[in-house]
Amino acid sequence: MTIRYESVENLINLIKNKEITPSKVVSDIYDAIEETDPTIKSFLALDKENAIKKAQALDELQAKDQMEGKLFGIPMGIKDNIITEGVETTCASKMLEGFVPIYESTVMNKLHSEQAVLIGKLNMDEFAMGGSTETSYFKKTVNPFDHTAVPGGSSGGSAAAVAAGLVPFSLGSDTGGSIRQPAAYCGIVGLKPTYGRVSRFGLVAFASSLDQIGPLTRTVKDNALVLEAITGLDENDSTSAPVEEADYTSEIGKDIQGLKIALPTEYLGEGVSDEVKASVKEAVETLRSLGATVEEVSLPNTKYGIPSYYVIASSEASSNLSRFDGIRYGYHSPEANSLEELYKMSRSQGFGEEVKRRIFLGTFALSSGYYDAFYKKSQKVRTLIKDDFNRIFENYDVVVGPTTPTTAFNLGEEIDDPLTMYANDLLTTPVNLAGLPGISVPCGQSNGRPIGLQFIGKPFDEKTLYRVAYQYETKFNFHNEYEKL
């Protein structure tokens, strides 16, 4: 196995045992990017000069046996809506083209303190609004398993880069499935942590009550190792939960004998393809063979997840994106001759179609006369969805189901059909609305395109999710598929 496909865990051991230097790892990663990324198109910006300098400094520490840090010398790619000091952060939008932040996000501060090495910023749907990475202003990322297919979104660049062996791990953000859906499409592991588990300080806001940063990796244990590095209470984020526990690996390897797993009938209903259903049913039998009890349950309000999610997310987006006014930062229309024209022209020229669509939807939902009918009602439905999960978790440890209704769709197939695109979030949005943790792991392929299996856990119980996902991974090992790309 070449360095580009080594796991985070193996790279940590190779570096600690002095079998390889951080400089060699970083050099090999940039070689892989140079060779592969012109086709995959996952990176928007590279930080090569600084990465090489940091790797050389880590080489010196390695020689002195001063290898402190959980991710010492491990390369990383970061979604381009996470603030990186001194490195262009655009949210894949014309609105922020050329914006170089003067401060660091909390997750980046944590990763730097653990001695990880920033390789570059990854492509995404503009302002995280989309499910295919086709709304990016700069480029369209392709699926490493099938270059005619989308990688998913909005963290499509983050997922594609990991699957293609261009970084051993990346960070994405998940508002309605934007980590788990691309992880499923690209055949990797993606975790959306419990809301409040990871600080949102320095994450460019889309929908503040839903957004959460999380890791994408090729293995379950790697995912847990990265989550350990980025969690914790943060005084800069008022929604950061006062939960200090940061041990997600201690139960990895523990059997799942006697664990109770719920399979909602709604998750295998209308809209879910036959291939996905078959893979999930096979995965359920694997879980039973591992000693878990799997029983069918009902989450009756699942069907209301998409409409309530899109009202809430669009409403919060219309509020959050009002800060991009063409005056303080961001795109400034050179054609404007008055203040009113400046607002109108900067925003109409700086934002893409999908972003404008959601701003319109959200502004309408929040407007006088419609607030109660749409936004307030959606928040009530959100409570019903959360209550559904609470009821299930009284008797079950984990919920299982498909991550997405289908495998990755073709590039250009759904970009002009927003309602169909939104329907792809059927199985992921309830997790965000309820603030729960969810993880996607590979469970099959159809016509060469990966299928994802989703585990949903109790609040702040990521440890159990990793335990179950790891045991399943031992029976369905997808790792060798990456080297075939």
Coordinates of C-alpha atoms in Angstrom, one line a residue:
M1 CA 0.0 0.0 0.0
T2 CA 1.4 3.4 -0.9
I3 CA 1.5 6.3 1.6
R4 CA -1.5 8.0 0.0
Y5 CA -3.8 5.2 1.0
E6 CA -2.4 4.5 4.5
S7 CA -4.8 5.1 7.3
V8 CA -4.3 7.8 9.9
E9 CA -3.7 5.1 12.5
N10 CA -0.9 3.5 10.5
L11 CA 0.7 6.8 9.6
I12 CA 0.8 7.8 13.2
N13 CA 2.6 4.5 14.0
L14 CA 5.0 4.8 11.1
I15 CA 6.0 8.3 12.2
K16 CA 6.3 7.4 15.8
N17 CA 8.5 4.4 15.0
K18 CA 10.6 6.7 12.7
E19 CA 10.0 4.5 9.7
I20 CA 9.0 7.6 7.8
T21 CA 9.3 11.4 8.3
P22 CA 6.5 13.9 8.2
S23 CA 8.2 15.6 5.2
K24 CA 8.1 12.3 3.3
V25 CA 4.4 11.9 4.0
V26 CA 3.6 15.5 3.0
S27 CA 5.7 15.2 -0.2
D28 CA 4.0 12.0 -1.2
I29 CA 0.6 13.6 -0.6
Y30 CA 1.4 16.5 -2.9
D31 CA 2.7 14.2 -5.5
A32 CA -0.7 12.3 -5.4
I33 CA -2.6 15.6 -5.6
E34 CA -0.5 16.7 -8.6
E35 CA -1.1 13.3 -10.3
T36 CA -4.8 12.9 -9.5
D37 CA -6.6 16.1 -8.6
P38 CA -6.6 17.6 -12.1
T39 CA -9.2 14.9 -12.8
I40 CA -11.0 14.8 -9.4
K41 CA -11.0 18.6 -8.9
S42 CA -11.3 18.3 -5.1
F43 CA -9.0 21.2 -4.0
L44 CA -9.7 24.9 -4.3
A45 CA -6.4 26.0 -2.7
L46 CA -3.1 24.4 -1.7
D47 CA -0.9 25.6 1.2
K48 CA 2.2 23.8 0.0
E49 CA 4.9 26.2 1.1
N50 CA 3.6 26.4 4.7
A51 CA 2.9 22.6 4.8
I52 CA 6.5 21.8 3.7
K53 CA 7.9 24.2 6.3
K54 CA 5.8 22.7 9.1
A55 CA 6.7 19.1 8.0
Q56 CA 10.4 20.0 8.2
A57 CA 10.0 21.4 11.7
L58 CA 8.2 18.2 12.7
D59 CA 11.1 16.2 11.2
E60 CA 13.4 17.9 13.7
L61 CA 11.0 17.1 16.6
Q62 CA 10.8 13.5 15.4
A63 CA 14.6 13.2 15.5
K64 CA 14.6 14.5 19.1
D65 CA 11.8 12.1 20.1
Q66 CA 9.5 15.0 20.8
M67 CA 6.5 13.8 18.9
E68 CA 3.7 15.3 21.0
G69 CA 0.2 15.7 19.4
K70 CA -2.4 13.1 18.5
L71 CA -2.0 13.7 14.8
F72 CA 1.7 14.4 14.6
G73 CA 2.7 14.9 11.0
I74 CA -0.7 13.8 9.6
P75 CA -1.8 15.7 6.4
M76 CA -5.4 17.1 6.3
G77 CA -7.7 18.8 3.9
I78 CA -10.3 21.3 5.2
K79 CA -13.7 22.2 3.7
D80 CA -13.6 25.8 2.3
N81 CA -16.2 27.1 4.7
I82 CA -14.0 26.5 7.7
I83 CA -11.9 29.6 8.5
T84 CA -8.1 29.1 8.0
E85 CA -5.8 32.0 9.1
G86 CA -3.7 33.2 6.1
V87 CA -5.3 30.7 3.7
E88 CA -8.0 31.8 1.2
T89 CA -11.5 30.8 2.4
T90 CA -14.2 31.3 -0.2
C91 CA -17.1 29.0 0.6
A92 CA -16.8 28.1 -3.1
S93 CA -18.5 31.5 -3.9
K94 CA -17.7 34.5 -6.0
M95 CA -18.9 36.5 -3.0
L96 CA -15.8 35.5 -1.0
E97 CA -13.2 35.1 -3.8
G98 CA -9.9 36.4 -2.5
F99 CA -10.9 36.5 1.1
V100 CA -8.0 35.6 3.4
P101 CA -9.0 35.4 7.1
I102 CA -6.9 37.0 9.8
Y103 CA -8.0 34.6 12.5
E104 CA -8.2 30.8 13.0
S105 CA -11.3 28.7 13.6
T106 CA -11.4 26.7 16.8
V107 CA -11.1 23.3 15.0
M108 CA -8.0 24.5 13.2
N109 CA -6.4 25.7 16.4
K110 CA -7.1 22.3 17.9
L111 CA -5.7 20.4 14.8
H112 CA -2.6 22.6 14.7
S113 CA -2.0 22.0 18.5
E114 CA -2.2 18.3 17.7
Q115 CA 0.5 18.9 15.0
A116 CA -1.6 17.9 11.9
V117 CA -0.4 19.5 8.6
L118 CA -2.8 21.6 6.5
I119 CA -2.5 20.5 2.8
G120 CA -5.2 22.8 1.4
K121 CA -8.9 23.8 1.2
L122 CA -11.5 21.6 -0.4
N123 CA -14.3 22.3 -2.9
M124 CA -17.9 22.4 -1.8
D125 CA -21.4 23.5 -2.8
E126 CA -21.5 27.3 -2.6
F127 CA -22.0 28.3 1.1
A128 CA -22.8 24.6 1.7
M129 CA -26.1 24.8 -0.2
G130 CA -26.4 21.8 -2.5
G131 CA -26.1 18.1 -2.6
S132 CA -23.7 17.5 -5.5
T133 CA -20.8 20.1 -5.3
E134 CA -22.1 21.4 -8.6
T135 CA -23.1 24.8 -7.2
S136 CA -19.4 25.7 -6.6
Y137 CA -18.5 28.9 -8.4
F138 CA -15.0 27.6 -9.2
K139 CA -15.2 23.9 -10.4
K140 CA -17.2 20.7 -10.3
T141 CA -15.7 17.9 -8.3
V142 CA -16.2 14.3 -9.7
N143 CA -16.8 11.0 -7.9
P144 CA -13.5 9.1 -7.6
F145 CA -15.3 5.8 -8.2
D146 CA -17.1 7.0 -11.4
H147 CA -16.0 10.3 -13.0
T148 CA -19.5 10.7 -14.6
A149 CA -21.1 10.8 -11.1
V150 CA -21.3 13.5 -8.5
P151 CA -19.3 13.1 -5.3
G152 CA -22.3 14.3 -3.2
G153 CA -22.4 17.5 -1.3
S154 CA -22.0 19.9 0.2
S155 CA -18.8 18.4 1.5
G156 CA -18.1 16.7 -1.9
G157 CA -14.5 17.9 -2.2
S158 CA -13.8 16.6 1.4
A159 CA -15.2 13.2 0.6
A160 CA -13.6 12.9 -2.9
A161 CA -10.1 13.8 -1.6
V162 CA -10.2 11.2 1.1
A163 CA -11.6 8.4 -1.2
A164 CA -8.9 9.3 -3.9
G165 CA -6.1 9.1 -1.4
L166 CA -5.2 12.8 -1.6
V167 CA -5.5 13.2 2.2
P168 CA -5.9 10.6 5.0
F169 CA -8.6 12.7 6.6
S170 CA -10.6 15.8 6.0
L171 CA -13.1 18.0 7.8
G172 CA -16.6 18.8 6.4
S173 CA -19.7 20.4 7.7
D174 CA -23.1 18.8 8.0
T175 CA -26.3 20.9 8.0
G176 CA -28.8 18.3 6.5
G177 CA -26.5 15.4 5.6
S178 CA -23.5 17.2 4.0
I179 CA -20.9 14.9 5.5
R180 CA -22.8 11.6 5.5
Q181 CA -24.3 11.9 2.0
P182 CA -20.9 12.5 0.2
A183 CA -19.3 9.9 2.4
A184 CA -21.9 7.4 1.2
Y185 CA -21.5 8.4 -2.5
C186 CA -17.7 8.2 -2.2
G187 CA -17.5 5.0 -0.2
I188 CA -15.8 6.4 3.0
V189 CA -16.7 7.0 6.6
G190 CA -18.3 10.3 7.6
L191 CA -19.5 11.4 11.0
K192 CA -21.9 14.2 11.9
P193 CA -21.4 14.7 15.6
T194 CA -24.0 15.6 18.2
Y195 CA -25.0 19.2 17.9
G196 CA -22.6 21.2 20.2
R197 CA -20.0 18.4 20.3
V198 CA -17.6 20.4 18.0
S199 CA -17.2 24.2 18.1
R200 CA -18.7 26.1 15.2
F201 CA -16.5 29.1 15.9
G202 CA -14.9 29.8 12.5
L203 CA -17.4 27.9 10.5
V204 CA -19.1 30.2 8.0
A205 CA -22.7 29.9 9.1
F206 CA -25.4 28.4 6.8
A207 CA -28.1 27.3 9.3
S208 CA -26.8 27.9 12.8
S209 CA -29.2 25.5 14.7
L210 CA -28.2 22.7 12.3
D211 CA -24.6 23.1 11.2
Q212 CA -21.9 20.8 12.7
I213 CA -18.3 20.2 11.7
G214 CA -17.2 16.5 11.5
P215 CA -14.5 14.2 10.1
L216 CA -14.3 12.2 6.9
T217 CA -11.9 9.2 6.8
R218 CA -11.4 5.9 5.1
T219 CA -11.7 3.8 8.4
V220 CA -13.9 4.0 11.4
K221 CA -11.0 4.2 13.9
D222 CA -9.4 7.0 12.0
N223 CA -12.7 8.9 12.3
A224 CA -12.7 8.5 16.0
L225 CA -9.1 9.6 16.3
V226 CA -9.8 12.8 14.4
L227 CA -13.0 13.5 16.4
E228 CA -10.9 13.2 19.6
A229 CA -8.7 16.0 18.3
I230 CA -11.4 18.5 17.5
T231 CA -14.0 18.2 20.3
G232 CA -14.4 20.1 23.5
L233 CA -16.2 23.1 25.1
D234 CA -15.4 26.4 23.5
E235 CA -16.1 29.8 25.1
N236 CA -16.2 31.4 21.6
D237 CA -19.3 29.3 20.7
S238 CA -22.4 29.8 22.8
T239 CA -23.9 26.5 21.4
S240 CA -20.8 24.5 22.4
A241 CA -21.9 21.8 24.8
P242 CA -20.2 21.5 28.3
V243 CA -19.1 17.9 27.6
E244 CA -15.4 17.5 28.0
E245 CA -15.2 13.7 27.3
A246 CA -12.9 13.2 24.3
D247 CA -12.4 9.4 24.3
Y248 CA -14.0 7.7 21.3
T249 CA -11.7 4.8 20.7
S250 CA -11.8 2.9 24.0
E251 CA -14.8 0.8 23.0
I252 CA -13.6 0.2 19.4
G253 CA -13.1 -3.5 19.1
K254 CA -15.6 -4.3 21.8
D255 CA -18.3 -6.8 20.5
I256 CA -21.9 -5.7 20.0
Q257 CA -23.4 -8.8 21.6
G258 CA -26.8 -7.9 23.0
L259 CA -26.9 -4.4 21.5
K260 CA -30.4 -3.4 20.4
I261 CA -30.6 -1.8 17.0
A262 CA -33.8 -0.2 15.5
L263 CA -34.6 -0.4 11.8
P264 CA -37.3 2.2 10.9
T265 CA -39.7 0.9 8.2
E266 CA -39.8 4.4 6.8
Y267 CA -36.1 4.2 5.9
L268 CA -36.7 1.4 3.5
G269 CA -39.9 2.9 2.0
E270 CA -40.8 4.8 -1.1
G271 CA -38.0 6.4 -3.0
V272 CA -35.3 4.1 -1.7
S273 CA -33.8 2.1 -4.6
D274 CA -33.9 -1.7 -4.7
E275 CA -30.1 -1.9 -4.7
V276 CA -29.8 0.2 -1.6
K277 CA -32.5 -1.8 0.2
A278 CA -30.8 -5.1 -0.7
S279 CA -27.4 -3.8 0.7
V280 CA -29.0 -2.5 3.9
K281 CA -30.9 -5.7 4.5
E282 CA -27.7 -7.7 4.0
A283 CA -25.9 -5.3 6.5
V284 CA -28.7 -6.0 9.0
E285 CA -28.1 -9.7 8.7
T286 CA -24.4 -9.0 9.3
L287 CA -25.2 -7.1 12.5
R288 CA -27.4 -10.0 13.7
S289 CA -24.5 -12.4 13.0
L290 CA -22.3 -10.2 15.2
G291 CA -24.8 -10.7 18.1
A292 CA -26.9 -7.6 17.9
T293 CA -30.7 -7.6 18.0
V294 CA -32.2 -5.7 15.0
E295 CA -36.0 -5.0 15.1
E296 CA -38.3 -2.9 12.9
V297 CA -39.7 0.2 14.4
S298 CA -41.6 3.3 13.1
L299 CA -40.5 6.9 13.0
P300 CA -43.8 8.3 11.6
N301 CA -42.7 11.9 11.3
T302 CA -39.7 11.1 9.0
K303 CA -41.8 12.1 6.0
Y304 CA -42.0 15.7 7.3
G305 CA -38.2 16.0 7.7
I306 CA -37.4 17.5 4.3
P307 CA -40.1 20.2 4.2
S308 CA -39.4 21.3 7.8
Y309 CA -35.7 21.2 7.3
Y310 CA -35.7 23.3 4.1
V311 CA -38.0 26.0 5.8
I312 CA -35.8 26.2 8.9
A313 CA -32.4 26.0 7.0
S314 CA -33.5 28.5 4.4
S315 CA -34.8 30.9 7.1
E316 CA -31.6 30.8 9.0
A317 CA -29.6 31.1 5.8
S318 CA -31.5 34.3 4.8
S319 CA -30.5 35.8 8.2
N320 CA -26.9 34.6 8.2
L321 CA -26.1 35.6 4.7
S322 CA -27.4 39.1 5.2
R323 CA -23.9 40.0 6.4
F324 CA -22.6 39.7 2.9
D325 CA -23.7 43.1 1.8
G326 CA -20.8 44.2 -0.5
I327 CA -19.5 46.8 2.0
R328 CA -17.5 45.2 4.9
Y329 CA -16.1 42.2 3.0
G330 CA -16.8 40.0 0.0
Y331 CA -17.7 40.9 -3.5
H332 CA -18.3 44.6 -4.2
S333 CA -20.0 45.4 -7.5
P334 CA -18.0 48.0 -9.4
E335 CA -21.1 49.0 -11.4
A336 CA -23.1 50.4 -8.5
N337 CA -23.8 54.1 -8.4
S338 CA -25.8 54.3 -5.1
L339 CA -26.0 52.5 -1.8
E340 CA -29.2 50.6 -2.8
E341 CA -27.6 49.6 -6.1
L342 CA -24.5 48.4 -4.2
Y343 CA -26.6 46.1 -2.0
K344 CA -28.7 44.7 -4.9
M345 CA -25.9 44.3 -7.5
S346 CA -23.2 42.9 -5.1
R347 CA -25.6 40.3 -3.8
S348 CA -27.2 39.4 -7.2
Q349 CA -23.8 39.1 -8.9
G350 CA -21.9 37.6 -5.9
F351 CA -24.3 34.8 -5.0
G352 CA -25.1 31.8 -7.2
E353 CA -28.6 30.6 -8.2
E354 CA -29.0 28.0 -5.4
V355 CA -27.9 30.4 -2.7
K356 CA -30.3 33.1 -4.0
R357 CA -33.1 30.5 -4.1
R358 CA -32.7 29.7 -0.5
I359 CA -32.4 33.3 0.6
F360 CA -35.7 34.0 -1.2
L361 CA -37.4 30.9 0.4
G362 CA -36.1 31.8 3.9
T363 CA -37.0 35.5 3.6
F364 CA -40.5 34.5 2.5
A365 CA -40.9 32.0 5.4
L366 CA -39.9 34.6 7.9
S367 CA -42.0 37.4 6.5
S368 CA -45.1 38.9 8.2
G369 CA -48.1 36.8 7.7
Y370 CA -46.2 33.7 6.8
Y371 CA -44.0 33.2 9.9
D372 CA -46.6 31.2 11.9
A373 CA -47.7 29.2 8.8
F374 CA -44.2 28.1 7.8
Y375 CA -41.3 28.8 10.2
K376 CA -43.1 28.3 13.5
K377 CA -44.9 25.1 12.2
S378 CA -41.6 23.7 11.0
Q379 CA -40.1 24.2 14.4
K380 CA -43.1 22.3 15.9
V381 CA -42.5 19.4 13.4
R382 CA -38.9 19.5 14.4
T383 CA -39.9 18.7 18.0
L384 CA -42.1 15.8 16.8
I385 CA -39.2 14.3 14.9
K386 CA -37.0 14.6 18.0
D387 CA -39.7 13.1 20.1
D388 CA -39.8 10.1 17.7
F389 CA -36.1 9.5 18.2
N390 CA -36.4 9.9 22.0
R391 CA -39.2 7.3 22.1
I392 CA -37.1 4.8 20.1
F393 CA -34.0 5.4 22.2
E394 CA -35.9 4.4 25.3
N395 CA -35.6 0.8 24.1
Y396 CA -32.8 0.8 21.5
D397 CA -29.1 1.7 21.5
V398 CA -28.7 2.6 17.8
V399 CA -30.9 3.3 14.7
V400 CA -29.8 1.8 11.4
G401 CA -30.8 2.5 7.8
P402 CA -29.5 3.6 4.4
T403 CA -27.6 6.9 4.3
T404 CA -29.1 7.9 1.0
P405 CA -32.1 6.6 -1.1
T406 CA -29.9 5.9 -4.1
T407 CA -26.2 5.7 -5.2
A408 CA -24.6 8.9 -6.6
F409 CA -26.5 10.4 -9.5
N410 CA -24.9 11.6 -12.8
L411 CA -23.2 15.0 -13.1
G412 CA -25.7 17.5 -14.4
E413 CA -28.7 15.1 -13.9
E414 CA -30.4 16.9 -11.0
I415 CA -28.8 20.3 -10.8
D416 CA -31.7 22.0 -12.6
D417 CA -34.3 20.1 -10.5
P418 CA -34.0 21.4 -7.0
L419 CA -37.0 19.4 -5.6
T420 CA -35.5 16.1 -6.7
M421 CA -32.1 17.2 -5.3
Y422 CA -33.7 18.1 -2.0
A423 CA -35.4 14.6 -1.8
N424 CA -31.9 13.0 -1.6
D425 CA -31.7 14.4 2.0
L426 CA -34.7 12.3 3.0
L427 CA -32.7 10.0 5.4
T428 CA -30.2 12.5 6.7
T429 CA -32.1 15.7 7.6
P430 CA -34.0 14.2 10.6
V431 CA -30.6 13.6 12.4
N432 CA -29.8 17.3 12.1
L433 CA -33.3 18.4 13.1
A434 CA -33.0 16.3 16.3
G435 CA -29.3 17.3 17.0
L436 CA -28.2 13.6 17.0
P437 CA -24.9 12.0 16.0
G438 CA -24.9 10.0 12.7
I439 CA -22.2 8.0 10.9
S440 CA -22.1 6.7 7.4
V441 CA -20.0 3.6 6.4
P442 CA -19.8 1.8 3.1
C443 CA -22.0 -1.3 2.8
G444 CA -22.0 -2.2 -0.9
Q445 CA -21.8 -1.1 -4.5
S446 CA -24.2 -0.8 -7.4
N447 CA -22.7 -0.5 -10.9
G448 CA -19.4 0.6 -9.3
R449 CA -21.0 3.3 -7.2
P450 CA -20.8 2.9 -3.4
I451 CA -23.8 2.5 -1.1
G452 CA -23.8 3.9 2.5
L453 CA -25.1 2.5 5.7
Q454 CA -26.1 5.0 8.4
F455 CA -26.0 4.5 12.1
I456 CA -27.8 7.1 14.3
G457 CA -27.0 7.4 18.0
K458 CA -28.2 8.9 21.2
P459 CA -27.1 12.5 22.0
F460 CA -23.3 12.5 22.8
D461 CA -23.1 8.8 22.4
E462 CA -20.6 8.8 19.5
K463 CA -18.6 6.1 21.3
T464 CA -21.4 3.5 20.7
L465 CA -21.7 4.6 17.1
Y466 CA -18.0 3.9 16.5
R467 CA -18.3 0.6 18.3
V468 CA -21.1 -0.6 16.1
A469 CA -19.6 0.8 12.9
Y470 CA -16.2 -0.7 13.6
Q471 CA -17.7 -4.2 14.2
Y472 CA -19.6 -3.9 10.9
E473 CA -16.5 -2.7 9.1
T474 CA -14.6 -5.8 10.2
K475 CA -17.2 -7.9 8.2
F476 CA -17.5 -5.5 5.3
N477 CA -14.0 -4.2 4.5
F478 CA -14.1 -1.7 1.7
H479 CA -10.5 -0.5 2.1
N480 CA -9.0 -2.3 -0.8
E481 CA -11.4 -0.6 -3.2
Y482 CA -9.6 2.8 -2.9
E483 CA -6.4 1.5 -4.5
K484 CA -8.3 0.3 -7.5
L485 CA -9.3 3.9 -8.4

